[in-house]
Amino acid sequence: MDPTTDNAGITGDPGRARASLEALRAEIAKAVVGQDPAVTGLVVALLCRGHVLLEGVPGVAKTLLVRALASALELDTKRVQFTPDLMPSDVTGSLVYDTRSAEFSFQPGPVFTNLLLADEINRTPPKTQSSLLEAMEERQVTVDGTPRPLPDPFLVAATQNPVEYEGTYPLPEAQLDRFLLKLTIPLPSRQDEIDILTRHAEGFNPRDLRAAGVRPVAGPADLEAARAAVAKTTISPEITAYVVDICRATRESPSLTLGVSPRGATALLATSRAWAWLTGRDYVIPDDVKALALPTLRHRVQLRPEAEMEGVTADSVINAILAHVPVPR
């Protein structure tokens, strides 16, 4: 395929776009050790125009991961530290009175960016959490009755500590469902932790990604070319039925009080499609669905209290369903 070029002279070739997005792993690895699955999840979310919830204990480089992604993608990024006293207008922006013109003018909030890092989103009350709902779903912010569109691409990467930690407010189901993926950031392996400490001993500064060698390897034109290619990825009727059967099985599980909605089924189809394209295919296979089922569905189900007390987790329920639902041939 011949590459197309925009006015800025940036190539929009899907082949180059895939290579550029694959290069993100190596680039981000200059700053973050051993988090390839999370990097892949963030790229999938960008391809699907979705948002990501990153969950892990403090100190596992959730914030650093998002900052490194923004640097490697040449995207504008802003960070909001969510606290108990944060107001919705601190996120979306507000009207400010100008004494010189005697008029109100809109002062954009940090949500007007390409990649918004919502740090520790579950440390702020529901009122402020909900201020992101319109931005995430409609990609616009309405202030004083006037809708204001957000830039494209736009992705919210929200980090949260596990809800059992003190001073946290669990995200409501309506907002959880707006996140395309929930990625868990595990503690590093012993060797990865040794590598992290070695880097710091050699002078690595997580606040200076340029000094660490992180450079842009992809841009908005690559994302647009990739999204167009993902939209052409073939999905057979059998794969569509497979996704539906998985999601319907969650609604019948005795361990769950809440199963996956049709929105969740649509999300699983979209993420499977993006993953298929990233791995070099123009069609979706059952393994693509299985690969994205956990991050796409784990936050869309709700465990029964008695199942939770017995040590059942959302991941274990979904894995059991994947093992039980017949795979199309």
PDB file of N, CA, C and O in Angstrom, residues 25-56:
ATOM      1  N   ARG A  25       6.823  -0.245  22.773  1.00  0.00           N
ATOM      2  CA  ARG A  25       7.268  -1.105  23.867  1.00  0.00           C
ATOM      3  C   ARG A  25       8.726  -0.833  24.210  1.00  0.00           C
ATOM      4  O   ARG A  25       9.079  -0.642  25.363  1.00  0.00           O
ATOM      5  N   ALA A  26       9.557  -0.820  23.160  1.00  0.00           N
ATOM      6  CA  ALA A  26      10.985  -0.606  23.385  1.00  0.00           C
ATOM      7  C   ALA A  26      11.260   0.788  23.923  1.00  0.00           C
ATOM      8  O   ALA A  26      12.135   0.981  24.773  1.00  0.00           O
ATOM      9  N   GLU A  27      10.492   1.766  23.447  1.00  0.00           N
ATOM     10  CA  GLU A  27      10.732   3.147  23.872  1.00  0.00           C
ATOM     11  C   GLU A  27      10.328   3.338  25.326  1.00  0.00           C
ATOM     12  O   GLU A  27      11.063   3.941  26.122  1.00  0.00           O
ATOM     13  N   ILE A  28       9.157   2.826  25.697  1.00  0.00           N
ATOM     14  CA  ILE A  28       8.676   2.976  27.068  1.00  0.00           C
ATOM     15  C   ILE A  28       9.527   2.164  28.036  1.00  0.00           C
ATOM     16  O   ILE A  28       9.703   2.540  29.195  1.00  0.00           O
ATOM     17  N   ALA A  29      10.090   1.061  27.547  1.00  0.00           N
ATOM     18  CA  ALA A  29      10.950   0.228  28.394  1.00  0.00           C
ATOM     19  C   ALA A  29      12.202   0.969  28.853  1.00  0.00           C
ATOM     20  O   ALA A  29      12.860   0.553  29.817  1.00  0.00           O
ATOM     21  N   LYS A  30      12.528   2.076  28.178  1.00  0.00           N
ATOM     22  CA  LYS A  30      13.664   2.886  28.637  1.00  0.00           C
ATOM     23  C   LYS A  30      13.376   3.543  29.987  1.00  0.00           C
ATOM     24  O   LYS A  30      14.284   3.909  30.716  1.00  0.00           O
ATOM     25  N   ALA A  31      12.065   3.695  30.295  1.00  0.00           N
ATOM     26  CA  ALA A  31      11.673   4.342  31.551  1.00  0.00           C
ATOM     27  C   ALA A  31      10.975   3.384  32.503  1.00  0.00           C
ATOM     28  O   ALA A  31      11.093   3.525  33.719  1.00  0.00           O
ATOM     29  N   VAL A  32      10.231   2.419  31.971  1.00  0.00           N
ATOM     30  CA  VAL A  32       9.426   1.515  32.800  1.00  0.00           C
ATOM     31  C   VAL A  32       9.857   0.080  32.529  1.00  0.00           C
ATOM     32  O   VAL A  32       9.916  -0.340  31.364  1.00  0.00           O
ATOM     33  N   VAL A  33      10.128  -0.663  33.581  1.00  0.00           N
ATOM     34  CA  VAL A  33      10.610  -2.037  33.440  1.00  0.00           C
ATOM     35  C   VAL A  33       9.460  -3.030  33.589  1.00  0.00           C
ATOM     36  O   VAL A  33       8.685  -2.953  34.541  1.00  0.00           O
ATOM     37  N   GLY A  34       9.342  -3.951  32.619  1.00  0.00           N
ATOM     38  CA  GLY A  34       8.473  -5.113  32.764  1.00  0.00           C
ATOM     39  C   GLY A  34       6.981  -4.878  32.794  1.00  0.00           C
ATOM     40  O   GLY A  34       6.268  -5.589  33.496  1.00  0.00           O
ATOM     41  N   GLN A  35       6.469  -3.914  32.045  1.00  0.00           N
ATOM     42  CA  GLN A  35       5.015  -3.671  32.032  1.00  0.00           C
ATOM     43  C   GLN A  35       4.463  -3.736  30.611  1.00  0.00           C
ATOM     44  O   GLN A  35       3.595  -2.948  30.222  1.00  0.00           O
ATOM     45  N   ASP A  36       4.932  -4.678  29.810  1.00  0.00           N
ATOM     46  CA  ASP A  36       4.486  -4.808  28.420  1.00  0.00           C
ATOM     47  C   ASP A  36       2.969  -4.959  28.284  1.00  0.00           C
ATOM     48  O   ASP A  36       2.363  -4.341  27.404  1.00  0.00           O
ATOM     49  N   PRO A  37       2.305  -5.800  29.113  1.00  0.00           N
ATOM     50  CA  PRO A  37       0.845  -5.927  28.957  1.00  0.00           C
ATOM     51  C   PRO A  37       0.109  -4.601  29.145  1.00  0.00           C
ATOM     52  O   PRO A  37      -0.860  -4.316  28.429  1.00  0.00           O
ATOM     53  N   ALA A  38       0.572  -3.793  30.083  1.00  0.00           N
ATOM     54  CA  ALA A  38      -0.077  -2.502  30.310  1.00  0.00           C
ATOM     55  C   ALA A  38       0.152  -1.561  29.132  1.00  0.00           C
ATOM     56  O   ALA A  38      -0.760  -0.823  28.728  1.00  0.00           O
ATOM     57  N   VAL A  39       1.354  -1.582  28.567  1.00  0.00           N
ATOM     58  CA  VAL A  39       1.645  -0.751  27.393  1.00  0.00           C
ATOM     59  C   VAL A  39       0.734  -1.150  26.236  1.00  0.00           C
ATOM     60  O   VAL A  39       0.136  -0.307  25.571  1.00  0.00           O
ATOM     61  N   THR A  40       0.611  -2.462  26.017  1.00  0.00           N
ATOM     62  CA  THR A  40      -0.258  -2.954  24.947  1.00  0.00           C
ATOM     63  C   THR A  40      -1.702  -2.526  25.177  1.00  0.00           C
ATOM     64  O   THR A  40      -2.397  -2.105  24.246  1.00  0.00           O
ATOM     65  N   GLY A  41      -2.164  -2.607  26.424  1.00  0.00           N
ATOM     66  CA  GLY A  41      -3.531  -2.199  26.738  1.00  0.00           C
ATOM     67  C   GLY A  41      -3.772  -0.729  26.441  1.00  0.00           C
ATOM     68  O   GLY A  41      -4.827  -0.361  25.903  1.00  0.00           O
ATOM     69  N   LEU A  42      -2.809   0.111  26.756  1.00  0.00           N
ATOM     70  CA  LEU A  42      -2.963   1.540  26.474  1.00  0.00           C
ATOM     71  C   LEU A  42      -3.026   1.809  24.974  1.00  0.00           C
ATOM     72  O   LEU A  42      -3.800   2.658  24.514  1.00  0.00           O
ATOM     73  N   VAL A  43      -2.218   1.088  24.195  1.00  0.00           N
ATOM     74  CA  VAL A  43      -2.244   1.253  22.743  1.00  0.00           C
ATOM     75  C   VAL A  43      -3.589   0.786  22.177  1.00  0.00           C
ATOM     76  O   VAL A  43      -4.182   1.441  21.317  1.00  0.00           O
ATOM     77  N   VAL A  44      -4.086  -0.342  22.666  1.00  0.00           N
ATOM     78  CA  VAL A  44      -5.395  -0.842  22.233  1.00  0.00           C
ATOM     79  C   VAL A  44      -6.479   0.197  22.521  1.00  0.00           C
ATOM     80  O   VAL A  44      -7.363   0.453  21.686  1.00  0.00           O
ATOM     81  N   ALA A  45      -6.420   0.813  23.697  1.00  0.00           N
ATOM     82  CA  ALA A  45      -7.412   1.832  24.051  1.00  0.00           C
ATOM     83  C   ALA A  45      -7.348   3.024  23.099  1.00  0.00           C
ATOM     84  O   ALA A  45      -8.389   3.556  22.681  1.00  0.00           O
ATOM     85  N   LEU A  46      -6.146   3.446  22.731  1.00  0.00           N
ATOM     86  CA  LEU A  46      -6.006   4.552  21.787  1.00  0.00           C
ATOM     87  C   LEU A  46      -6.598   4.185  20.425  1.00  0.00           C
ATOM     88  O   LEU A  46      -7.257   5.006  19.784  1.00  0.00           O
ATOM     89  N   LEU A  47      -6.379   2.955  19.995  1.00  0.00           N
ATOM     90  CA  LEU A  47      -6.915   2.516  18.703  1.00  0.00           C
ATOM     91  C   LEU A  47      -8.438   2.452  18.721  1.00  0.00           C
ATOM     92  O   LEU A  47      -9.089   2.672  17.700  1.00  0.00           O
ATOM     93  N   CYS A  48      -9.011   2.145  19.881  1.00  0.00           N
ATOM     94  CA  CYS A  48     -10.473   2.010  20.009  1.00  0.00           C
ATOM     95  C   CYS A  48     -11.143   3.283  20.498  1.00  0.00           C
ATOM     96  O   CYS A  48     -12.360   3.287  20.740  1.00  0.00           O
ATOM     97  N   ARG A  49     -10.365   4.354  20.682  1.00  0.00           N
ATOM     98  CA  ARG A  49     -10.890   5.605  21.242  1.00  0.00           C
ATOM     99  C   ARG A  49     -11.536   5.369  22.607  1.00  0.00           C
ATOM    100  O   ARG A  49     -12.604   5.909  22.921  1.00  0.00           O
ATOM    101  N   GLY A  50     -10.879   4.553  23.409  1.00  0.00           N
ATOM    102  CA  GLY A  50     -11.393   4.228  24.734  1.00  0.00           C
ATOM    103  C   GLY A  50     -10.534   4.807  25.833  1.00  0.00           C
ATOM    104  O   GLY A  50      -9.569   5.534  25.573  1.00  0.00           O
ATOM    105  N   HIS A  51     -10.880   4.472  27.071  1.00  0.00           N
ATOM    106  CA  HIS A  51     -10.175   4.982  28.237  1.00  0.00           C
ATOM    107  C   HIS A  51      -9.729   3.807  29.113  1.00  0.00           C
ATOM    108  O   HIS A  51     -10.288   2.710  29.019  1.00  0.00           O
ATOM    109  N   VAL A  52      -8.738   4.061  29.944  1.00  0.00           N
ATOM    110  CA  VAL A  52      -8.096   2.975  30.689  1.00  0.00           C
ATOM    111  C   VAL A  52      -8.066   3.299  32.172  1.00  0.00           C
ATOM    112  O   VAL A  52      -7.754   4.425  32.576  1.00  0.00           O
ATOM    113  N   LEU A  53      -8.373   2.281  32.980  1.00  0.00           N
ATOM    114  CA  LEU A  53      -8.240   2.363  34.428  1.00  0.00           C
ATOM    115  C   LEU A  53      -7.057   1.494  34.829  1.00  0.00           C
ATOM    116  O   LEU A  53      -7.026   0.294  34.537  1.00  0.00           O
ATOM    117  N   LEU A  54      -6.066   2.102  35.454  1.00  0.00           N
ATOM    118  CA  LEU A  54      -4.867   1.389  35.906  1.00  0.00           C
ATOM    119  C   LEU A  54      -4.961   1.192  37.410  1.00  0.00           C
ATOM    120  O   LEU A  54      -5.068   2.167  38.156  1.00  0.00           O
ATOM    121  N   GLU A  55      -4.914  -0.053  37.844  1.00  0.00           N
ATOM    122  CA  GLU A  55      -5.024  -0.326  39.272  1.00  0.00           C
ATOM    123  C   GLU A  55      -3.781  -1.046  39.778  1.00  0.00           C
ATOM    124  O   GLU A  55      -3.302  -1.998  39.165  1.00  0.00           O
ATOM    125  N   GLY A  56      -3.269  -0.581  40.900  1.00  0.00           N
ATOM    126  CA  GLY A  56      -2.112  -1.208  41.527  1.00  0.00           C
ATOM    127  C   GLY A  56      -1.757  -0.472  42.794  1.00  0.00           C
ATOM    128  O   GLY A  56      -2.187   0.660  43.017  1.00  0.00           O
TER     129      GLY A  56
END
